[in-house]
Short mmCIF file of C-alpha atoms in Angstrom, two decimals:
data_model
loop_
_atom_site.label_atom_id
_atom_site.label_comp_id
_atom_site.label_asym_id
_atom_site.label_seq_id
_atom_site.Cartn_x
_atom_site.Cartn_y
_atom_site.Cartn_z
CA UNK N 1 95.84 -2.91 -24.18
CA UNK N 2 93.37 -5.05 -26.12
CA UNK N 3 89.78 -3.83 -25.99
CA UNK N 4 87.34 -6.05 -24.12
CA UNK N 5 85.29 -8.37 -26.34
CA UNK N 6 81.80 -7.19 -25.35
CA UNK N 7 82.78 -3.50 -25.35
CA UNK N 8 84.47 -3.89 -28.76
CA UNK N 9 81.41 -5.56 -30.26
CA UNK N 10 79.03 -2.95 -28.83
CA UNK N 11 81.14 -0.22 -30.42
CA UNK N 12 81.36 -2.04 -33.75
CA UNK N 13 77.66 -2.84 -33.92
CA UNK N 14 76.41 0.68 -33.19
CA UNK N 15 78.96 2.39 -35.44
CA UNK N 16 77.82 0.16 -38.31
CA UNK N 17 74.23 0.95 -37.34
CA UNK N 18 74.83 4.64 -38.16
CA UNK N 19 75.50 3.94 -41.85
CA UNK N 20 71.89 3.91 -43.12
CA UNK N 21 70.77 6.92 -40.99
CA UNK N 22 73.83 8.84 -42.26
CA UNK N 23 72.87 8.11 -45.88
CA UNK N 24 69.25 9.09 -45.22
CA UNK N 25 70.35 12.27 -43.44
CA UNK N 26 72.72 13.30 -46.25
CA UNK N 27 70.08 12.67 -48.92
CA UNK N 28 67.40 14.57 -46.98
CA UNK N 29 69.68 17.55 -46.44
CA UNK N 30 70.56 17.50 -50.16
CA UNK N 31 66.85 17.60 -51.08
CA UNK N 32 66.17 20.37 -48.58
CA UNK N 33 68.96 22.56 -49.94
CA UNK N 34 68.45 21.76 -53.63
CA UNK N 35 64.69 22.32 -53.66
CA UNK N 36 64.55 24.95 -50.90
CA UNK N 37 61.99 22.90 -49.02
CA UNK N 38 62.20 25.03 -45.89
CA UNK N 39 60.92 28.04 -47.84
CA UNK N 40 57.36 26.72 -47.76
CA UNK N 41 57.45 26.46 -43.97
CA UNK N 42 59.27 29.75 -43.40
CA UNK N 43 58.06 32.11 -46.17
CA UNK N 44 59.29 35.66 -46.64
CA UNK N 45 56.89 37.97 -44.80
CA UNK N 46 56.24 41.13 -46.82
CA UNK N 47 54.37 44.03 -45.20
CA UNK N 48 53.93 47.80 -45.53
CA UNK N 49 55.35 48.09 -49.02
CA UNK N 50 58.59 46.21 -48.28
CA UNK N 51 60.23 44.94 -51.43
CA UNK N 52 59.98 41.25 -52.31
CA UNK N 53 63.55 39.92 -52.16
CA UNK N 54 62.89 36.78 -54.29
CA UNK N 55 65.41 34.86 -52.12
CA UNK N 56 62.54 32.73 -50.83
CA UNK N 57 60.23 30.90 -53.23
CA UNK N 58 57.25 31.51 -50.92
CA UNK N 59 55.89 34.82 -49.66
CA UNK N 60 53.35 35.89 -47.09
CA UNK N 61 52.14 39.22 -48.44
CA UNK N 62 49.38 41.82 -48.06
CA UNK N 63 48.41 43.60 -51.31
CA UNK N 64 46.42 46.84 -51.10
CA UNK N 65 43.95 45.86 -53.82
CA UNK N 66 43.69 43.19 -56.51
CA UNK N 67 41.35 43.00 -59.51
CA UNK N 68 40.04 40.00 -61.46
CA UNK N 69 41.98 39.77 -64.70
CA UNK N 70 39.15 37.89 -66.37
CA UNK N 71 41.37 34.94 -67.26
CA UNK N 72 41.71 31.48 -65.84
CA UNK N 73 44.45 28.89 -65.52
CA UNK N 74 43.38 25.72 -67.31
CA UNK N 75 45.15 22.38 -67.01
CA UNK N 76 43.78 19.77 -69.39
CA UNK N 77 40.02 19.97 -69.00
CA UNK N 78 40.15 21.42 -65.50
CA UNK N 79 40.00 25.05 -64.45
CA UNK N 80 42.64 25.43 -61.74
CA UNK N 81 42.11 29.05 -60.72
CA UNK N 82 41.60 32.70 -61.61
CA UNK N 83 44.24 35.31 -62.42
CA UNK N 84 44.21 38.66 -60.63
CA UNK N 85 46.40 41.69 -60.87
CA UNK N 86 47.23 44.55 -58.54
CA UNK N 87 49.84 47.21 -58.06
CA UNK N 88 52.58 46.85 -55.50
CA UNK N 89 55.27 49.51 -55.09
CA UNK N 90 54.28 51.01 -58.44
CA UNK N 91 54.60 47.74 -60.38
CA UNK N 92 51.97 45.34 -61.65
CA UNK N 93 51.81 42.13 -59.67
CA UNK N 94 49.94 39.03 -60.88
CA UNK N 95 48.44 36.48 -58.54
CA UNK N 96 46.74 33.14 -59.16
CA UNK N 97 44.00 32.18 -56.71
CA UNK N 98 41.66 29.19 -56.33
CA UNK N 99 38.17 29.46 -57.82
CA UNK N 100 36.72 29.57 -54.30
CA UNK N 101 38.38 32.95 -53.68
CA UNK N 102 36.27 34.79 -56.25
CA UNK N 103 33.36 36.54 -54.50
CA UNK N 104 31.94 38.44 -57.49
CA UNK N 105 33.25 41.83 -56.29
CA UNK N 106 35.16 44.05 -58.74
CA UNK N 107 38.17 44.05 -56.42
CA UNK N 108 39.50 42.72 -53.09
CA UNK N 109 41.18 45.20 -50.76
CA UNK N 110 44.02 44.54 -48.30
CA UNK N 111 44.26 41.04 -49.63
CA UNK N 112 46.41 38.76 -47.45
CA UNK N 113 47.83 35.73 -49.21
CA UNK N 114 50.45 33.03 -48.95
CA UNK N 115 51.83 31.83 -52.25
CA UNK N 116 54.69 30.58 -54.35
CA UNK N 117 56.65 32.70 -56.81
CA UNK N 118 56.07 31.09 -60.19
CA UNK N 119 58.36 32.10 -63.05
CA UNK N 120 56.54 30.02 -65.68
CA UNK N 121 57.38 31.89 -68.88
CA UNK N 122 54.43 31.02 -71.16
CA UNK N 123 51.75 31.65 -68.56
CA UNK N 124 53.27 34.98 -67.55
CA UNK N 125 53.70 36.08 -71.16
CA UNK N 126 50.14 35.13 -72.05
CA UNK N 127 48.53 36.87 -69.09
CA UNK N 128 50.68 39.99 -69.64
CA UNK N 129 49.71 40.11 -73.30
CA UNK N 130 46.00 39.75 -72.54
CA UNK N 131 45.92 42.31 -69.73
CA UNK N 132 47.97 44.82 -71.73
CA UNK N 133 45.45 44.50 -74.55
CA UNK N 134 42.60 45.16 -72.14
CA UNK N 135 44.39 48.23 -70.76
CA UNK N 136 45.41 49.49 -74.22
CA UNK N 137 49.09 49.16 -73.27
CA UNK N 138 51.82 47.53 -75.25
CA UNK N 139 52.85 44.11 -73.96
CA UNK N 140 56.48 45.27 -73.60
CA UNK N 141 55.51 48.34 -71.59
CA UNK N 142 53.41 46.29 -69.18
CA UNK N 143 56.15 43.63 -68.90
CA UNK N 144 58.71 46.29 -67.99
CA UNK N 145 56.34 47.61 -65.33
CA UNK N 146 55.48 44.18 -63.89
CA UNK N 147 57.08 41.71 -61.55
CA UNK N 148 58.66 38.79 -63.44
CA UNK N 149 56.55 36.15 -61.72
CA UNK N 150 53.05 35.16 -60.66
CA UNK N 151 52.29 34.54 -56.97
CA UNK N 152 50.35 31.28 -57.04
CA UNK N 153 48.03 30.22 -54.26
CA UNK N 154 46.58 27.04 -55.73
CA UNK N 155 45.83 25.25 -52.45
CA UNK N 156 46.51 21.61 -53.33
CA UNK N 157 49.94 22.45 -54.68
CA UNK N 158 50.93 24.41 -51.58
CA UNK N 159 49.56 21.71 -49.29
CA UNK N 160 51.65 19.05 -51.04
CA UNK N 161 54.79 21.21 -50.78
CA UNK N 162 54.18 21.71 -47.08
CA UNK N 163 53.61 18.00 -46.45
CA UNK N 164 56.79 17.06 -48.33
CA UNK N 165 58.81 19.68 -46.46
CA UNK N 166 57.49 18.55 -43.08
CA UNK N 167 58.15 14.89 -43.88
CA UNK N 168 61.73 15.56 -44.98
CA UNK N 169 62.46 17.78 -41.98
CA UNK N 170 61.09 15.07 -39.68
CA UNK N 171 63.29 12.56 -41.49
CA UNK N 172 66.33 14.78 -40.90
CA UNK N 173 65.44 15.17 -37.24
CA UNK N 174 64.79 11.44 -36.77
CA UNK N 175 68.00 10.41 -38.56
CA UNK N 176 70.04 12.86 -36.50
CA UNK N 177 68.57 11.49 -33.25
CA UNK N 178 69.38 7.91 -34.29
CA UNK N 179 72.94 8.82 -35.28
CA UNK N 180 73.58 10.69 -32.02
CA UNK N 181 72.15 7.83 -29.97
CA UNK N 182 74.19 5.23 -31.88
CA UNK N 183 77.40 7.20 -31.31
CA UNK N 184 76.59 7.49 -27.62
CA UNK N 185 75.94 3.74 -27.46
CA UNK N 186 79.19 2.99 -29.29
CA UNK N 187 81.42 5.03 -27.01
CA UNK N 188 79.51 4.85 -23.72
CA UNK N 189 78.45 1.18 -23.48
CA UNK N 190 76.59 1.69 -20.20
CA UNK N 191 74.11 3.90 -22.12
CA UNK N 192 73.71 1.43 -24.97
CA UNK N 193 70.67 -0.91 -25.09
CA UNK N 194 72.72 -3.83 -23.65
CA UNK N 195 73.97 -1.57 -20.85
CA UNK N 196 70.53 -0.13 -20.11
CA UNK N 197 69.11 -3.64 -20.09
CA UNK N 198 71.63 -4.73 -17.45
CA UNK N 199 70.93 -1.55 -15.46
CA UNK N 200 67.57 -3.08 -14.57
CA UNK N 201 69.43 -5.57 -12.35
CA UNK N 202 72.34 -3.60 -10.92
CA UNK N 203 75.14 -1.22 -11.86
CA UNK N 204 75.52 -1.50 -15.62
CA UNK N 205 79.28 -0.97 -15.75
CA UNK N 206 80.00 -3.61 -13.12
CA UNK N 207 77.70 -6.14 -14.79
CA UNK N 208 79.21 -5.48 -18.22
CA UNK N 209 82.71 -5.98 -16.83
CA UNK N 210 81.70 -9.14 -15.01
CA UNK N 211 80.02 -10.58 -18.11
CA UNK N 212 83.08 -9.78 -20.20
CA UNK N 213 85.43 -11.33 -17.64
CA UNK N 214 83.38 -14.51 -17.50
CA UNK N 215 83.19 -14.67 -21.30
CA UNK N 216 86.94 -14.10 -21.73
CA UNK N 217 87.92 -16.87 -19.30
CA UNK N 218 85.81 -19.73 -20.54
CA UNK N 219 82.11 -19.72 -21.51
CA UNK N 220 80.28 -22.76 -20.26
CA UNK N 221 78.43 -23.09 -23.58
CA UNK N 222 79.06 -21.30 -26.85
CA UNK N 223 77.52 -21.25 -30.32
CA UNK N 224 78.39 -18.94 -33.19
CA UNK N 225 76.70 -15.92 -31.59
CA UNK N 226 75.20 -17.10 -28.28
CA UNK N 227 77.16 -17.70 -25.09
CA UNK N 228 76.40 -18.90 -21.58
CA UNK N 229 78.78 -18.01 -18.76
CA UNK N 230 78.47 -18.74 -15.06
CA UNK N 231 75.94 -15.96 -14.48
CA UNK N 232 74.93 -14.59 -17.89
CA UNK N 233 73.32 -15.39 -21.20
CA UNK N 234 75.00 -13.30 -23.92
CA UNK N 235 74.09 -12.74 -27.56
CA UNK N 236 76.62 -11.07 -29.87
CA UNK N 237 75.38 -11.18 -33.46
CA UNK N 238 74.75 -9.07 -36.53
CA UNK N 239 71.16 -8.65 -35.30
CA UNK N 240 72.10 -7.08 -31.99
CA UNK N 241 73.77 -7.53 -28.63
CA UNK N 242 71.96 -8.57 -25.47
CA UNK N 243 73.08 -9.65 -22.00
CA UNK N 244 70.85 -10.92 -19.22
CA UNK N 245 71.61 -12.54 -15.84
CA UNK N 246 70.52 -16.17 -15.90
CA UNK N 247 68.78 -15.89 -12.53
CA UNK N 248 66.48 -13.17 -13.97
CA UNK N 249 65.22 -15.21 -16.93
CA UNK N 250 61.52 -16.11 -16.66
CA UNK N 251 60.54 -17.76 -19.94
CA UNK N 252 62.34 -19.21 -22.97
CA UNK N 253 60.97 -20.76 -26.12
CA UNK N 254 61.80 -21.20 -29.78
CA UNK N 255 59.88 -20.90 -33.01
CA UNK N 256 60.79 -21.99 -36.51
CA UNK N 257 60.73 -20.04 -39.77
CA UNK N 258 60.55 -21.71 -43.16
CA UNK N 259 62.46 -19.78 -45.83
CA UNK N 260 61.16 -20.04 -49.38
CA UNK N 261 62.31 -18.99 -52.81
CA UNK N 262 59.71 -19.09 -55.61
CA UNK N 263 57.60 -21.47 -53.48
CA UNK N 264 60.52 -23.84 -53.02
CA UNK N 265 61.56 -24.67 -49.47
CA UNK N 266 65.13 -23.47 -49.09
CA UNK N 267 65.91 -23.74 -45.39
CA UNK N 268 64.54 -23.68 -41.87
CA UNK N 269 65.83 -21.35 -39.19
CA UNK N 270 64.96 -21.02 -35.52
CA UNK N 271 64.57 -18.02 -33.23
CA UNK N 272 65.15 -18.13 -29.48
CA UNK N 273 62.87 -15.88 -27.41
CA UNK N 274 63.86 -14.89 -23.89
CA UNK N 275 61.73 -12.98 -21.38
CA UNK N 276 63.19 -11.81 -18.09
CA UNK N 277 62.05 -9.88 -15.06
CA UNK N 278 61.50 -6.13 -15.24
CA UNK N 279 60.05 -6.20 -18.78
CA UNK N 280 63.25 -7.34 -20.45
CA UNK N 281 62.66 -9.23 -23.69
CA UNK N 282 64.81 -10.07 -26.71
CA UNK N 283 65.18 -12.73 -29.37
CA UNK N 284 68.05 -14.42 -31.17
CA UNK N 285 67.01 -15.02 -34.80
CA UNK N 286 68.29 -17.32 -37.53
CA UNK N 287 69.96 -20.03 -35.48
CA UNK N 288 70.03 -23.79 -35.92
CA UNK N 289 67.73 -26.09 -34.00
CA UNK N 290 70.71 -27.88 -32.43
CA UNK N 291 72.20 -24.64 -31.09
CA UNK N 292 68.92 -23.36 -29.66
CA UNK N 293 68.00 -26.72 -28.11
CA UNK N 294 71.41 -26.80 -26.42
CA UNK N 295 70.98 -23.27 -25.07
CA UNK N 296 67.46 -23.99 -23.78
CA UNK N 297 68.53 -27.22 -22.07
CA UNK N 298 71.51 -25.55 -20.39
CA UNK N 299 69.53 -22.51 -19.19
CA UNK N 300 66.74 -24.73 -17.85
CA UNK N 301 69.31 -26.73 -15.91
CA UNK N 302 71.07 -23.60 -14.61
CA UNK N 303 67.82 -21.99 -13.44
CA UNK N 304 65.10 -24.50 -12.59
CA UNK N 305 62.44 -21.79 -12.30
CA UNK N 306 62.65 -20.92 -16.01
CA UNK N 307 59.47 -21.67 -17.97
CA UNK N 308 60.39 -23.64 -21.09
CA UNK N 309 58.40 -23.81 -24.32
CA UNK N 310 55.57 -21.84 -25.86
CA UNK N 311 51.96 -22.51 -24.93
CA UNK N 312 49.03 -20.36 -23.77
CA UNK N 313 49.50 -21.78 -20.27
CA UNK N 314 53.21 -20.89 -20.20
CA UNK N 315 52.45 -17.40 -21.52
CA UNK N 316 49.91 -16.85 -18.75
CA UNK N 317 52.32 -18.21 -16.15
CA UNK N 318 55.15 -15.93 -17.34
CA UNK N 319 52.81 -12.95 -17.23
CA UNK N 320 51.77 -13.87 -13.71
CA UNK N 321 55.37 -14.18 -12.50
CA UNK N 322 56.37 -10.79 -13.91
CA UNK N 323 53.16 -8.91 -13.03
CA UNK N 324 54.48 -7.77 -9.66
CA UNK N 325 58.23 -7.68 -10.22
CA UNK N 326 59.79 -6.25 -7.04
CA UNK N 327 62.69 -4.75 -8.98
CA UNK N 328 65.24 -6.05 -6.48
CA UNK N 329 68.79 -5.20 -7.48
CA UNK N 330 70.46 -8.06 -5.62
CA UNK N 331 72.37 -9.76 -8.41
CA UNK N 332 75.76 -9.51 -6.74
CA UNK N 333 74.39 -10.49 -3.35
CA UNK N 334 72.59 -13.55 -4.77
CA UNK N 335 75.70 -14.69 -6.59
CA UNK N 336 78.39 -13.86 -4.05
#
């Protein structure tokens, strides 16, 4: 059995609509996995001497005591932070903290920090060499007794990582919601935007079926993507699908758009705007003036109460007519 025209186009439109969110979702997931972006939001919590697993790039750790190493991290002409060292599970652990953390004391006890494991080779080698010299150890001996990374807590860097991670996770969540909703709209037309729009005026399934039946028999007026049947105005285009009962339309008007290329006038297109009762509004973009004029004339003739044309007076009148919409669902009864 051949699928109904309106139902087929609703399915096609919303399945195509999932393409961009699917690409965005796949790319966001790839970034999250490749760069371990969730690590910054869900760091490894290390307490009571538990070993650092190194599976997570970020750790939330309490170190019994750390000492100023007497060396600073310098980037260009800027001092980024101070190096400290402490002992954790019998091994030397280096940390890099902002300048604001230094309080002038010879050590900081039970120091709680959140930081990123940094395996930067040159920085680690340099700080190990300098501290080993201060302690009268060999650089190799201290390296063998040290963790192979520095825990960095340079605030601006961590803040940026967190912001990026949150933004990408929100993008994943938003894309997933859009994809799920588009699939629901494609396969359950009554829950799609056209179906929910018709639900304002009656039972969505019955109105969709009636509109499709009227369209399949013989539309009273048809353009490339706009149709008028006995009881409905229908738009089926690449910009969207909308269906509204003619007797619910309050205001219609058009506006023109001049398309330019390098300051040369290329073409003129027209957009039809339709407002209906119960806060239902949509537009039909990029149509010809002839098509829109024909639609406006036919709708105005089919429903003499429709306000035609844009003006401040018509806008105020349309607002007045819809201010106290009773929400009567009597479409079938009015058109029996």
